[in-house]
PDB file of C-alpha atoms in Angstrom:
ATOM      1  CA  MET A   1       0.000   0.000   0.000  1.00  0.00           C
ATOM      2  CA  SER A   2       1.357   3.439  -0.862  1.00  0.00           C
ATOM      3  CA  ARG A   3       2.154   6.015   1.779  1.00  0.00           C
ATOM      4  CA  ILE A   4      -0.580   8.269   0.416  1.00  0.00           C
ATOM      5  CA  ALA A   5      -3.117   5.465   0.763  1.00  0.00           C
ATOM      6  CA  LEU A   6      -2.121   5.026   4.384  1.00  0.00           C
ATOM      7  CA  VAL A   7      -2.922   8.591   5.322  1.00  0.00           C
ATOM      8  CA  ARG A   8      -6.521   8.655   6.508  1.00  0.00           C
ATOM      9  CA  TYR A   9      -8.122  11.388   8.536  1.00  0.00           C
ATOM     10  CA  SER A  10     -11.583  12.679   9.396  1.00  0.00           C
ATOM     11  CA  ARG A  11     -10.844  16.271  10.259  1.00  0.00           C
ATOM     12  CA  TYR A  12     -12.840  19.442   9.897  1.00  0.00           C
ATOM     13  CA  LEU A  13     -11.123  22.533   8.342  1.00  0.00           C
ATOM     14  CA  SER A  14      -8.973  25.212   9.929  1.00  0.00           C
ATOM     15  CA  ARG A  15      -7.132  27.759   7.786  1.00  0.00           C
ATOM     16  CA  LEU A  16       4.951  35.334   7.896  1.00  0.00           C
ATOM     17  CA  LYS A  17       4.551  36.709  11.183  1.00  0.00           C
ATOM     18  CA  PRO A  18       4.654  34.815  14.511  1.00  0.00           C
ATOM     19  CA  LEU A  19       1.409  34.594  16.459  1.00  0.00           C
ATOM     20  CA  PRO A  20       1.718  35.380  20.190  1.00  0.00           C
ATOM     21  CA  TYR A  21      -0.923  32.922  21.400  1.00  0.00           C
ATOM     22  CA  LEU A  22       1.286  29.935  20.479  1.00  0.00           C
ATOM     23  CA  ASP A  23       2.986  30.437  23.843  1.00  0.00           C
ATOM     24  CA  ARG A  24      -0.215  29.934  25.831  1.00  0.00           C
ATOM     25  CA  PRO A  25      -0.374  26.689  27.861  1.00  0.00           C
ATOM     26  CA  SER A  26      -3.630  25.616  26.191  1.00  0.00           C
ATOM     27  CA  PHE A  27      -1.959  25.244  22.807  1.00  0.00           C
ATOM     28  CA  LEU A  28       0.520  22.509  23.703  1.00  0.00           C
ATOM     29  CA  SER A  29       0.356  19.885  26.390  1.00  0.00           C
ATOM     30  CA  SER A  30       3.803  18.503  25.609  1.00  0.00           C
ATOM     31  CA  SER A  31       6.141  18.132  22.692  1.00  0.00           C
ATOM     32  CA  ALA A  32       8.949  16.004  21.377  1.00  0.00           C
ATOM     33  CA  ALA A  33      11.707  16.838  18.947  1.00  0.00           C
ATOM     34  CA  SER A  34      12.276  13.205  18.049  1.00  0.00           C
ATOM     35  CA  CYS A  35      10.832   9.839  18.880  1.00  0.00           C
ATOM     36  CA  ARG A  36      12.551   6.730  17.595  1.00  0.00           C
ATOM     37  CA  ASP A  37      12.721   3.177  18.901  1.00  0.00           C
ATOM     38  CA  GLY A  38      10.683   4.128  21.951  1.00  0.00           C
ATOM     39  CA  ASP A  39      13.098   6.899  22.993  1.00  0.00           C
ATOM     40  CA  CYS A  40      10.942  10.041  23.143  1.00  0.00           C
ATOM     41  CA  GLN A  41      12.806  13.267  23.866  1.00  0.00           C
ATOM     42  CA  THR A  42      10.673  16.095  25.149  1.00  0.00           C
ATOM     43  CA  GLY A  43      11.342  19.790  24.677  1.00  0.00           C
ATOM     44  CA  PRO A  44      10.047  22.873  22.895  1.00  0.00           C
ATOM     45  CA  PRO A  45       8.236  21.940  19.690  1.00  0.00           C
ATOM     46  CA  PRO A  46      10.219  22.630  16.498  1.00  0.00           C
ATOM     47  CA  ILE A  47       7.373  24.667  15.037  1.00  0.00           C
ATOM     48  CA  ARG A  48       5.789  28.109  14.939  1.00  0.00           C
ATOM     49  CA  VAL A  49       2.352  29.354  13.944  1.00  0.00           C
ATOM     50  CA  GLY A  50       2.380  32.040  11.276  1.00  0.00           C
ATOM     51  CA  LEU A  51       0.136  33.712   8.756  1.00  0.00           C
ATOM     52  CA  THR A  52       0.004  33.038   5.032  1.00  0.00           C
ATOM     53  CA  GLU A  53      -1.666  35.143   2.362  1.00  0.00           C
ATOM     54  CA  SER A  54      -3.607  32.250   0.865  1.00  0.00           C
ATOM     55  CA  ALA A  55      -4.646  30.079   3.805  1.00  0.00           C
ATOM     56  CA  GLY A  56      -4.510  32.255   6.912  1.00  0.00           C
ATOM     57  CA  ARG A  57      -2.903  30.552   9.903  1.00  0.00           C
ATOM     58  CA  ALA A  58      -0.392  27.808   9.277  1.00  0.00           C
ATOM     59  CA  VAL A  59       2.241  25.756  11.114  1.00  0.00           C
ATOM     60  CA  PHE A  60       5.908  25.938  10.039  1.00  0.00           C
ATOM     61  CA  ALA A  61       9.009  23.972  11.003  1.00  0.00           C
ATOM     62  CA  THR A  62      11.637  26.005  12.863  1.00  0.00           C
ATOM     63  CA  ARG A  63      14.354  23.493  11.995  1.00  0.00           C
ATOM     64  CA  ARG A  64      14.775  20.344   9.975  1.00  0.00           C
ATOM     65  CA  ILE A  65      12.544  17.513  11.235  1.00  0.00           C
ATOM     66  CA  GLY A  66      13.336  13.947  10.225  1.00  0.00           C
ATOM     67  CA  SER A  67      10.861  11.535   8.678  1.00  0.00           C
ATOM     68  CA  GLY A  68       8.839   9.700  11.315  1.00  0.00           C
ATOM     69  CA  ASP A  69       9.718  12.144  14.088  1.00  0.00           C
ATOM     70  CA  LEU A  70       7.188  13.218  16.691  1.00  0.00           C
ATOM     71  CA  ILE A  71       6.537  16.928  16.163  1.00  0.00           C
ATOM     72  CA  HIS A  72       4.439  17.504  19.273  1.00  0.00           C
ATOM     73  CA  THR A  73       1.533  16.137  21.273  1.00  0.00           C
ATOM     74  CA  ALA A  74      -1.692  17.909  22.145  1.00  0.00           C
ATOM     75  CA  LYS A  75      -4.429  17.355  24.671  1.00  0.00           C
ATOM     76  CA  PRO A  76      -7.978  18.130  23.568  1.00  0.00           C
ATOM     77  CA  VAL A  77      -9.735  21.254  24.724  1.00  0.00           C
ATOM     78  CA  LEU A  78     -12.966  19.341  24.313  1.00  0.00           C
ATOM     79  CA  ALA A  79     -13.589  15.639  23.704  1.00  0.00           C
ATOM     80  CA  SER A  80     -16.767  13.595  23.646  1.00  0.00           C
ATOM     81  CA  PRO A  81     -17.451   9.901  23.041  1.00  0.00           C
ATOM     82  CA  SER A  82     -19.817   8.833  20.293  1.00  0.00           C
ATOM     83  CA  LEU A  83     -23.203   7.433  21.320  1.00  0.00           C
ATOM     84  CA  LEU A  84     -22.133   4.002  20.086  1.00  0.00           C
ATOM     85  CA  SER A  85     -18.978   3.960  22.213  1.00  0.00           C
ATOM     86  CA  LEU A  86     -20.431   5.222  25.506  1.00  0.00           C
ATOM     87  CA  ASP A  87     -20.177   1.799  27.140  1.00  0.00           C
ATOM     88  CA  SER A  88     -16.762   0.917  25.755  1.00  0.00           C
ATOM     89  CA  VAL A  89     -14.552   3.997  26.263  1.00  0.00           C
ATOM     90  CA  CYS A  90     -13.582   6.316  29.079  1.00  0.00           C
ATOM     91  CA  TYR A  91     -16.128   9.109  29.381  1.00  0.00           C
ATOM     92  CA  LEU A  92     -13.318  11.679  29.645  1.00  0.00           C
ATOM     93  CA  CYS A  93     -10.216  10.639  27.676  1.00  0.00           C
ATOM     94  CA  LEU A  94     -11.906   8.156  25.278  1.00  0.00           C
ATOM     95  CA  LYS A  95      -9.480   5.350  26.102  1.00  0.00           C
ATOM     96  CA  LYS A  96     -10.954   1.940  25.371  1.00  0.00           C
ATOM     97  CA  LEU A  97     -12.031   0.171  28.547  1.00  0.00           C
ATOM     98  CA  MET A  98     -10.507  -3.236  29.069  1.00  0.00           C
ATOM     99  CA  GLY A  99     -12.233  -5.920  31.105  1.00  0.00           C
ATOM    100  CA  SER A 100     -12.968  -4.963  34.677  1.00  0.00           C
ATOM    101  CA  ALA A 101     -10.537  -2.042  34.743  1.00  0.00           C
ATOM    102  CA  LYS A 102     -13.328   0.525  34.975  1.00  0.00           C
ATOM    103  CA  PHE A 103     -14.400   3.216  37.412  1.00  0.00           C
ATOM    104  CA  HIS A 104     -18.181   3.697  37.317  1.00  0.00           C
ATOM    105  CA  ASP A 105     -20.161   6.815  38.132  1.00  0.00           C
ATOM    106  CA  CYS A 106     -23.901   7.247  37.532  1.00  0.00           C
ATOM    107  CA  GLY A 107     -24.076   5.219  34.359  1.00  0.00           C
ATOM    108  CA  VAL A 108     -20.759   6.153  32.738  1.00  0.00           C
ATOM    109  CA  SER A 109     -17.312   4.605  33.065  1.00  0.00           C
ATOM    110  CA  TYR A 110     -13.747   5.886  33.295  1.00  0.00           C
ATOM    111  CA  CYS A 111     -10.407   4.249  32.660  1.00  0.00           C
ATOM    112  CA  SER A 112      -8.907   5.572  35.897  1.00  0.00           C
ATOM    113  CA  GLN A 113      -9.697   7.353  39.109  1.00  0.00           C
ATOM    114  CA  GLU A 114      -7.795  10.357  37.745  1.00  0.00           C
ATOM    115  CA  CYS A 115     -10.155  10.663  34.769  1.00  0.00           C
ATOM    116  CA  GLN A 116     -13.146  10.250  37.045  1.00  0.00           C
ATOM    117  CA  GLU A 117     -11.915  13.046  39.306  1.00  0.00           C
ATOM    118  CA  ASN A 118     -11.049  15.329  36.373  1.00  0.00           C
ATOM    119  CA  ALA A 119     -14.526  14.846  34.908  1.00  0.00           C
ATOM    120  CA  LYS A 120     -16.336  15.410  38.184  1.00  0.00           C
ATOM    121  CA  GLY A 121     -16.936  19.133  37.688  1.00  0.00           C
ATOM    122  CA  PHE A 122     -18.735  18.985  34.344  1.00  0.00           C
ATOM    123  CA  TYR A 123     -20.333  15.595  35.041  1.00  0.00           C
ATOM    124  CA  ASP A 124     -21.918  16.862  38.260  1.00  0.00           C
ATOM    125  CA  VAL A 125     -23.511  19.579  36.116  1.00  0.00           C
ATOM    126  CA  GLU A 126     -24.540  17.094  33.448  1.00  0.00           C
ATOM    127  CA  THR A 127     -26.288  14.733  35.872  1.00  0.00           C
ATOM    128  CA  ARG A 128     -28.556  17.507  37.122  1.00  0.00           C
ATOM    129  CA  ALA A 129     -30.498  17.568  33.853  1.00  0.00           C
ATOM    130  CA  ASP A 130     -32.537  15.082  31.824  1.00  0.00           C
ATOM    131  CA  TRP A 131     -30.866  14.694  28.435  1.00  0.00           C
ATOM    132  CA  SER A 132     -33.128  12.021  26.948  1.00  0.00           C
ATOM    133  CA  SER A 133     -34.859  14.324  24.421  1.00  0.00           C
ATOM    134  CA  PHE A 134     -31.582  15.935  23.382  1.00  0.00           C
ATOM    135  CA  VAL A 135     -29.831  12.582  22.953  1.00  0.00           C
ATOM    136  CA  ASP A 136     -32.797  11.176  21.004  1.00  0.00           C
ATOM    137  CA  TYR A 137     -32.583  14.194  18.691  1.00  0.00           C
ATOM    138  CA  CYS A 138     -28.869  13.581  18.106  1.00  0.00           C
ATOM    139  CA  ARG A 139     -29.380   9.876  17.553  1.00  0.00           C
ATOM    140  CA  THR A 140     -32.347  10.316  15.202  1.00  0.00           C
ATOM    141  CA  GLN A 141     -30.626  13.009  13.139  1.00  0.00           C
ATOM    142  CA  ASN A 142     -27.275  11.221  13.296  1.00  0.00           C
ATOM    143  CA  PHE A 143     -25.723  14.372  14.775  1.00  0.00           C
ATOM    144  CA  LYS A 144     -22.480  14.160  16.723  1.00  0.00           C
ATOM    145  CA  TYR A 145     -21.410  17.769  17.227  1.00  0.00           C
ATOM    146  CA  PRO A 146     -24.380  18.907  19.364  1.00  0.00           C
ATOM    147  CA  LEU A 147     -23.214  16.333  21.917  1.00  0.00           C
ATOM    148  CA  MET A 148     -19.919  18.199  22.064  1.00  0.00           C
ATOM    149  CA  VAL A 149     -21.755  21.494  22.609  1.00  0.00           C
ATOM    150  CA  LYS A 150     -23.641  19.868  25.479  1.00  0.00           C
ATOM    151  CA  ARG A 151     -20.369  18.825  27.109  1.00  0.00           C
ATOM    152  CA  LEU A 152     -18.839  22.243  26.462  1.00  0.00           C
ATOM    153  CA  SER A 153     -21.869  23.909  28.081  1.00  0.00           C
ATOM    154  CA  CYS A 154     -21.526  21.728  31.169  1.00  0.00           C
ATOM    155  CA  MET A 155     -17.804  22.507  31.350  1.00  0.00           C
ATOM    156  CA  ILE A 156     -18.533  26.238  31.157  1.00  0.00           C
ATOM    157  CA  ILE A 157     -21.139  26.049  33.914  1.00  0.00           C
ATOM    158  CA  SER A 158     -18.714  24.060  36.084  1.00  0.00           C
ATOM    159  CA  GLY A 159     -15.988  26.673  35.539  1.00  0.00           C
ATOM    160  CA  ALA A 160     -13.655  24.319  33.646  1.00  0.00           C
ATOM    161  CA  LEU A 161     -13.778  26.448  30.480  1.00  0.00           C
ATOM    162  CA  SER A 162     -14.904  29.939  29.519  1.00  0.00           C
ATOM    163  CA  ALA A 163     -17.676  30.603  27.021  1.00  0.00           C
ATOM    164  CA  ASP A 164     -15.156  32.054  24.538  1.00  0.00           C
ATOM    165  CA  SER A 165     -12.732  29.103  24.683  1.00  0.00           C
ATOM    166  CA  LEU A 166     -13.209  28.215  21.022  1.00  0.00           C
ATOM    167  CA  ASP A 167     -13.553  31.742  19.634  1.00  0.00           C
ATOM    168  CA  ILE A 168     -10.051  31.690  18.166  1.00  0.00           C
ATOM    169  CA  LEU A 169     -10.962  28.805  15.851  1.00  0.00           C
ATOM    170  CA  GLN A 170     -12.279  29.356  12.355  1.00  0.00           C
ATOM    171  CA  PRO A 171     -16.044  28.753  12.003  1.00  0.00           C
ATOM    172  CA  ALA A 172     -17.769  26.865   9.214  1.00  0.00           C
ATOM    173  CA  ALA A 173     -20.125  28.565   6.796  1.00  0.00           C
ATOM    174  CA  LEU A 174     -23.631  27.317   7.611  1.00  0.00           C
ATOM    175  CA  THR A 175     -26.529  27.059   5.187  1.00  0.00           C
ATOM    176  CA  SER A 176     -30.046  28.160   6.153  1.00  0.00           C
ATOM    177  CA  GLU A 177     -31.058  24.491   6.333  1.00  0.00           C
ATOM    178  CA  MET A 178     -28.205  23.765   8.752  1.00  0.00           C
ATOM    179  CA  ILE A 179     -29.137  26.741  10.897  1.00  0.00           C
ATOM    180  CA  SER A 180     -32.741  25.554  11.060  1.00  0.00           C
ATOM    181  CA  LYS A 181     -31.643  22.140  12.348  1.00  0.00           C
ATOM    182  CA  ILE A 182     -29.208  23.803  14.735  1.00  0.00           C
ATOM    183  CA  GLU A 183     -32.031  25.831  16.259  1.00  0.00           C
ATOM    184  CA  ASP A 184     -33.930  22.628  17.042  1.00  0.00           C
ATOM    185  CA  GLY A 185     -30.948  21.339  18.996  1.00  0.00           C
ATOM    186  CA  TYR A 186     -30.515  24.644  20.769  1.00  0.00           C
ATOM    187  CA  GLY A 187     -34.096  24.542  21.992  1.00  0.00           C
ATOM    188  CA  LEU A 188     -33.675  21.055  23.408  1.00  0.00           C
ATOM    189  CA  LEU A 189     -30.397  21.967  25.101  1.00  0.00           C
ATOM    190  CA  TRP A 190     -31.842  25.116  26.610  1.00  0.00           C
ATOM    191  CA  ASN A 191     -34.956  23.309  27.844  1.00  0.00           C
ATOM    192  CA  ALA A 192     -32.856  20.629  29.533  1.00  0.00           C
ATOM    193  CA  PHE A 193     -31.036  23.271  31.589  1.00  0.00           C
ATOM    194  CA  ARG A 194     -34.231  25.261  32.244  1.00  0.00           C
ATOM    195  CA  LYS A 195     -36.173  22.236  33.486  1.00  0.00           C
ATOM    196  CA  ALA A 196     -33.260  21.389  35.786  1.00  0.00           C
ATOM    197  CA  ASN A 197     -33.671  24.830  37.419  1.00  0.00           C
ATOM    198  CA  PHE A 198     -30.217  26.173  36.647  1.00  0.00           C
ATOM    199  CA  LYS A 199     -29.748  29.780  37.686  1.00  0.00           C
ATOM    200  CA  ASP A 200     -30.090  32.418  34.980  1.00  0.00           C
ATOM    201  CA  GLU A 201     -26.534  33.611  35.552  1.00  0.00           C
ATOM    202  CA  ASP A 202     -25.200  30.067  35.093  1.00  0.00           C
ATOM    203  CA  VAL A 203     -26.651  29.756  31.594  1.00  0.00           C
ATOM    204  CA  ALA A 204     -26.493  33.410  30.517  1.00  0.00           C
ATOM    205  CA  PHE A 205     -23.892  32.500  27.882  1.00  0.00           C
ATOM    206  CA  LEU A 206     -26.231  29.945  26.278  1.00  0.00           C
ATOM    207  CA  THR A 207     -27.852  32.118  23.637  1.00  0.00           C
ATOM    208  CA  LYS A 208     -28.921  30.943  20.202  1.00  0.00           C
ATOM    209  CA  GLN A 209     -26.139  33.059  18.717  1.00  0.00           C
ATOM    210  CA  TRP A 210     -23.501  31.450  20.960  1.00  0.00           C
ATOM    211  CA  TYR A 211     -24.804  27.937  20.267  1.00  0.00           C
ATOM    212  CA  THR A 212     -24.769  28.466  16.505  1.00  0.00           C
ATOM    213  CA  ALA A 213     -21.292  30.025  16.532  1.00  0.00           C
ATOM    214  CA  VAL A 214     -19.684  27.358  18.695  1.00  0.00           C
ATOM    215  CA  LEU A 215     -21.313  24.555  16.718  1.00  0.00           C
ATOM    216  CA  ALA A 216     -19.959  26.110  13.509  1.00  0.00           C
ATOM    217  CA  ARG A 217     -16.465  26.065  15.014  1.00  0.00           C
ATOM    218  CA  ILE A 218     -16.745  22.514  16.289  1.00  0.00           C
ATOM    219  CA  ARG A 219     -18.111  21.322  12.954  1.00  0.00           C
ATOM    220  CA  ILE A 220     -15.068  22.539  11.062  1.00  0.00           C
ATOM    221  CA  ASN A 221     -12.354  21.880  13.652  1.00  0.00           C
ATOM    222  CA  ALA A 222     -13.327  18.564  15.265  1.00  0.00           C
ATOM    223  CA  PHE A 223     -11.184  15.514  14.661  1.00  0.00           C
ATOM    224  CA  ARG A 224     -12.689  12.046  14.632  1.00  0.00           C
ATOM    225  CA  ILE A 225     -10.707   9.974  17.103  1.00  0.00           C
ATOM    226  CA  ASP A 226      -9.527   6.682  15.603  1.00  0.00           C
ATOM    227  CA  LEU A 227      -7.513   4.800  18.197  1.00  0.00           C
ATOM    228  CA  VAL A 228      -4.819   2.607  16.706  1.00  0.00           C
ATOM    229  CA  GLY A 229      -3.030   1.399  19.851  1.00  0.00           C
ATOM    230  CA  GLY A 230       0.707   0.944  19.778  1.00  0.00           C
ATOM    231  CA  SER A 231       3.504   2.888  21.426  1.00  0.00           C
ATOM    232  CA  CYS A 232       5.522   6.000  20.768  1.00  0.00           C
ATOM    233  CA  GLY A 233       8.330   4.094  19.102  1.00  0.00           C
ATOM    234  CA  GLU A 234       6.163   1.902  16.891  1.00  0.00           C
ATOM    235  CA  ASP A 235       6.708   2.011  13.134  1.00  0.00           C
ATOM    236  CA  LEU A 236       4.881   5.006  11.655  1.00  0.00           C
ATOM    237  CA  LEU A 237       3.554   3.223   8.573  1.00  0.00           C
ATOM    238  CA  SER A 238       2.255   0.344  10.696  1.00  0.00           C
ATOM    239  CA  LEU A 239       0.284   2.819  12.792  1.00  0.00           C
ATOM    240  CA  ALA A 240      -0.983   4.582   9.688  1.00  0.00           C
ATOM    241  CA  ALA A 241      -2.116   1.256   8.257  1.00  0.00           C
ATOM    242  CA  ALA A 242      -3.951   0.496  11.486  1.00  0.00           C
ATOM    243  CA  SER A 243      -5.775   3.818  11.276  1.00  0.00           C
ATOM    244  CA  VAL A 244      -6.913   2.936   7.749  1.00  0.00           C
ATOM    245  CA  GLU A 245      -7.888  -0.675   8.294  1.00  0.00           C
ATOM    246  CA  GLY A 246      -9.128  -0.587  11.874  1.00  0.00           C
ATOM    247  CA  GLU A 247     -12.478   0.530  13.154  1.00  0.00           C
ATOM    248  CA  GLY A 248     -11.278   2.471  16.161  1.00  0.00           C
ATOM    249  CA  ALA A 249     -13.474   5.576  15.938  1.00  0.00           C
ATOM    250  CA  VAL A 250     -14.566   6.309  19.505  1.00  0.00           C
ATOM    251  CA  GLY A 251     -15.597   9.968  19.465  1.00  0.00           C
ATOM    252  CA  HIS A 252     -14.542  13.470  18.475  1.00  0.00           C
ATOM    253  CA  ALA A 253     -12.246  16.113  19.917  1.00  0.00           C
ATOM    254  CA  VAL A 254     -11.240  19.721  19.355  1.00  0.00           C
ATOM    255  CA  TYR A 255      -7.653  20.917  19.784  1.00  0.00           C
ATOM    256  CA  MET A 256      -6.002  24.285  19.468  1.00  0.00           C
ATOM    257  CA  LEU A 257      -2.627  23.870  17.770  1.00  0.00           C
ATOM    258  CA  PRO A 258      -3.601  20.900  15.547  1.00  0.00           C
ATOM    259  CA  SER A 259      -6.490  23.014  14.231  1.00  0.00           C
ATOM    260  CA  PHE A 260      -3.956  25.408  12.683  1.00  0.00           C
ATOM    261  CA  TYR A 261      -2.525  22.750  10.358  1.00  0.00           C
ATOM    262  CA  ASN A 262      -3.644  23.294   6.784  1.00  0.00           C
ATOM    263  CA  HIS A 263      -4.640  20.570   4.352  1.00  0.00           C
ATOM    264  CA  ASP A 264      -2.660  18.840   1.617  1.00  0.00           C
ATOM    265  CA  CYS A 265      -3.636  15.748  -0.376  1.00  0.00           C
ATOM    266  CA  ASP A 266       0.019  14.663  -0.216  1.00  0.00           C
ATOM    267  CA  PRO A 267       0.804  15.715   3.364  1.00  0.00           C
ATOM    268  CA  ASN A 268       4.141  15.809   5.123  1.00  0.00           C
ATOM    269  CA  ALA A 269       2.608  15.251   8.572  1.00  0.00           C
ATOM    270  CA  HIS A 270       0.135  12.876  10.161  1.00  0.00           C
ATOM    271  CA  ILE A 271      -2.008  12.905  13.306  1.00  0.00           C
ATOM    272  CA  LEU A 272      -2.348   9.743  15.404  1.00  0.00           C
ATOM    273  CA  TRP A 273      -4.239   8.660  18.495  1.00  0.00           C
ATOM    274  CA  LEU A 274      -2.705   5.715  20.281  1.00  0.00           C
ATOM    275  CA  GLN A 275      -4.426   5.009  23.595  1.00  0.00           C
ATOM    276  CA  ASN A 276      -6.762   7.966  24.117  1.00  0.00           C
ATOM    277  CA  ALA A 277      -7.715  11.402  22.769  1.00  0.00           C
ATOM    278  CA  ASP A 278      -4.215  12.809  23.291  1.00  0.00           C
ATOM    279  CA  ALA A 279      -3.022  13.594  19.758  1.00  0.00           C
ATOM    280  CA  ARG A 280       0.423  12.932  18.286  1.00  0.00           C
ATOM    281  CA  LEU A 281       1.570  14.916  15.267  1.00  0.00           C
ATOM    282  CA  MET A 282       4.310  13.111  13.326  1.00  0.00           C
ATOM    283  CA  THR A 283       6.165  13.681  10.088  1.00  0.00           C
ATOM    284  CA  LEU A 284       5.651  11.429   7.072  1.00  0.00           C
ATOM    285  CA  ARG A 285       8.858  12.558   5.384  1.00  0.00           C
ATOM    286  CA  ASP A 286      11.801  14.872   6.017  1.00  0.00           C
ATOM    287  CA  VAL A 287      10.687  18.478   6.568  1.00  0.00           C
ATOM    288  CA  GLU A 288      13.071  21.364   6.073  1.00  0.00           C
ATOM    289  CA  GLU A 289      13.355  24.491   8.224  1.00  0.00           C
ATOM    290  CA  GLY A 290      10.712  27.042   7.209  1.00  0.00           C
ATOM    291  CA  GLU A 291       8.570  24.460   5.391  1.00  0.00           C
ATOM    292  CA  GLU A 292       4.856  24.440   6.181  1.00  0.00           C
ATOM    293  CA  LEU A 293       3.594  21.337   7.947  1.00  0.00           C
ATOM    294  CA  ARG A 294       0.340  20.025   6.478  1.00  0.00           C
ATOM    295  CA  ILE A 295      -1.970  17.131   7.239  1.00  0.00           C
ATOM    296  CA  CYS A 296      -4.712  15.528   5.133  1.00  0.00           C
ATOM    297  CA  TYR A 297      -8.266  16.185   6.285  1.00  0.00           C
ATOM    298  CA  ILE A 298      -9.750  13.249   4.341  1.00  0.00           C
ATOM    299  CA  ASP A 299      -8.894   9.804   2.977  1.00  0.00           C
ATOM    300  CA  ALA A 300      -5.986  10.664   0.708  1.00  0.00           C
ATOM    301  CA  SER A 301      -6.322   7.389  -1.214  1.00  0.00           C
ATOM    302  CA  MET A 302      -9.445   8.736  -2.949  1.00  0.00           C
ATOM    303  CA  GLY A 303      -9.272   9.964  -6.527  1.00  0.00           C
ATOM    304  CA  TYR A 304      -9.032  13.588  -7.560  1.00  0.00           C
ATOM    305  CA  GLU A 305     -12.742  14.203  -8.233  1.00  0.00           C
ATOM    306  CA  ALA A 306     -13.842  12.474  -5.033  1.00  0.00           C
ATOM    307  CA  ARG A 307     -11.363  14.474  -2.959  1.00  0.00           C
ATOM    308  CA  GLN A 308     -12.403  17.791  -4.490  1.00  0.00           C
ATOM    309  CA  THR A 309     -16.092  17.044  -3.949  1.00  0.00           C
ATOM    310  CA  LEU A 310     -15.602  16.051  -0.323  1.00  0.00           C
ATOM    311  CA  LEU A 311     -13.363  19.004   0.477  1.00  0.00           C
ATOM    312  CA  SER A 312     -15.728  21.451  -1.200  1.00  0.00           C
ATOM    313  CA  GLN A 313     -18.931  20.123   0.342  1.00  0.00           C
ATOM    314  CA  GLY A 314     -17.549  19.168   3.733  1.00  0.00           C
ATOM    315  CA  PHE A 315     -14.898  21.795   4.335  1.00  0.00           C
ATOM    316  CA  GLY A 316     -15.814  24.707   2.097  1.00  0.00           C
ATOM    317  CA  PHE A 317     -12.727  24.964  -0.106  1.00  0.00           C
ATOM    318  CA  CYS A 318     -11.237  23.593  -3.308  1.00  0.00           C
ATOM    319  CA  CYS A 319      -7.792  22.087  -2.861  1.00  0.00           C
ATOM    320  CA  ASN A 320      -4.996  23.498  -5.016  1.00  0.00           C
ATOM    321  CA  CYS A 321      -2.120  21.430  -3.668  1.00  0.00           C
ATOM    322  CA  LEU A 322       0.543  20.109  -6.029  1.00  0.00           C
ATOM    323  CA  ARG A 323      -1.102  16.712  -6.190  1.00  0.00           C
ATOM    324  CA  CYS A 324      -4.449  18.225  -7.167  1.00  0.00           C
ATOM    325  CA  GLN A 325      -2.797  20.514  -9.681  1.00  0.00           C
ATOM    326  CA  SER A 326      -1.398  17.416 -11.382  1.00  0.00           C
ATOM    327  CA  GLY A 327      -4.868  15.841 -11.506  1.00  0.00           C
ATOM    328  CA  ASP A 328      -3.728  12.794  -9.527  1.00  0.00           C
TER     329      ASP A 328
END
């Protein structure tokens, strides 16, 4: 199988001067300059976020990065399990639950006591309301992103996040039909909090405008989490093959720094999830200093027409990368 065919992602769009917010703690949880044969060296990431004339924000290498090297890791700002995986993954970090190694709390499970304690704030908020109508709406409509807005709302009420946490991310362009469906979800979310007698000041942020805006950002910046297992030193192409051939999708997550990576149908970087929703960005080939790092938002093994259609309809842009220019 070709390297291009191994690169599979389900990622929703994000788009030369340095940007100051790269230094904020929320952008990077950790980083590694190299990671070979299980020997992961941590340190400042060899990257910077800059602006381009054609694609807005972008991520650039600050030095040469070797093929297969770990560029950096990133913890999600927001992660949520899919409805189908609720009983099989950790309710916080999305790690697959093995056997009896579970910590239970009011109908959900965690992989560790640490995850259970870290989720306590927003989950205490969540358990105060009846979500049956909202969940039925998501299940019937096959919607996944409103579930993330529900979790985000509970995190805001608990004080874990602020209402403007995702404002820096690029929003999707929504059609009138999308907005109409969004409003249905907003009403159900609002009613769940209202019927649970939350104070007005606790849910003051939860306006229709806020709900629509944050859903537009989640829709275009959320990554589908496909767990492939393995370890930091495992062969890169083996992990990529696992992400293509396995059925490890367990939920979705939003990150800050990974959302600034632009798309390329022949990318030089790859995003992987091994055990949980913590992301690993790795190179697929040697990257030179100053070169832009790009990932592929879709299944890169698709043909030209299929890729262009999916990128246009799902992400709102037509790809003009070198591969697409060649018609491949």
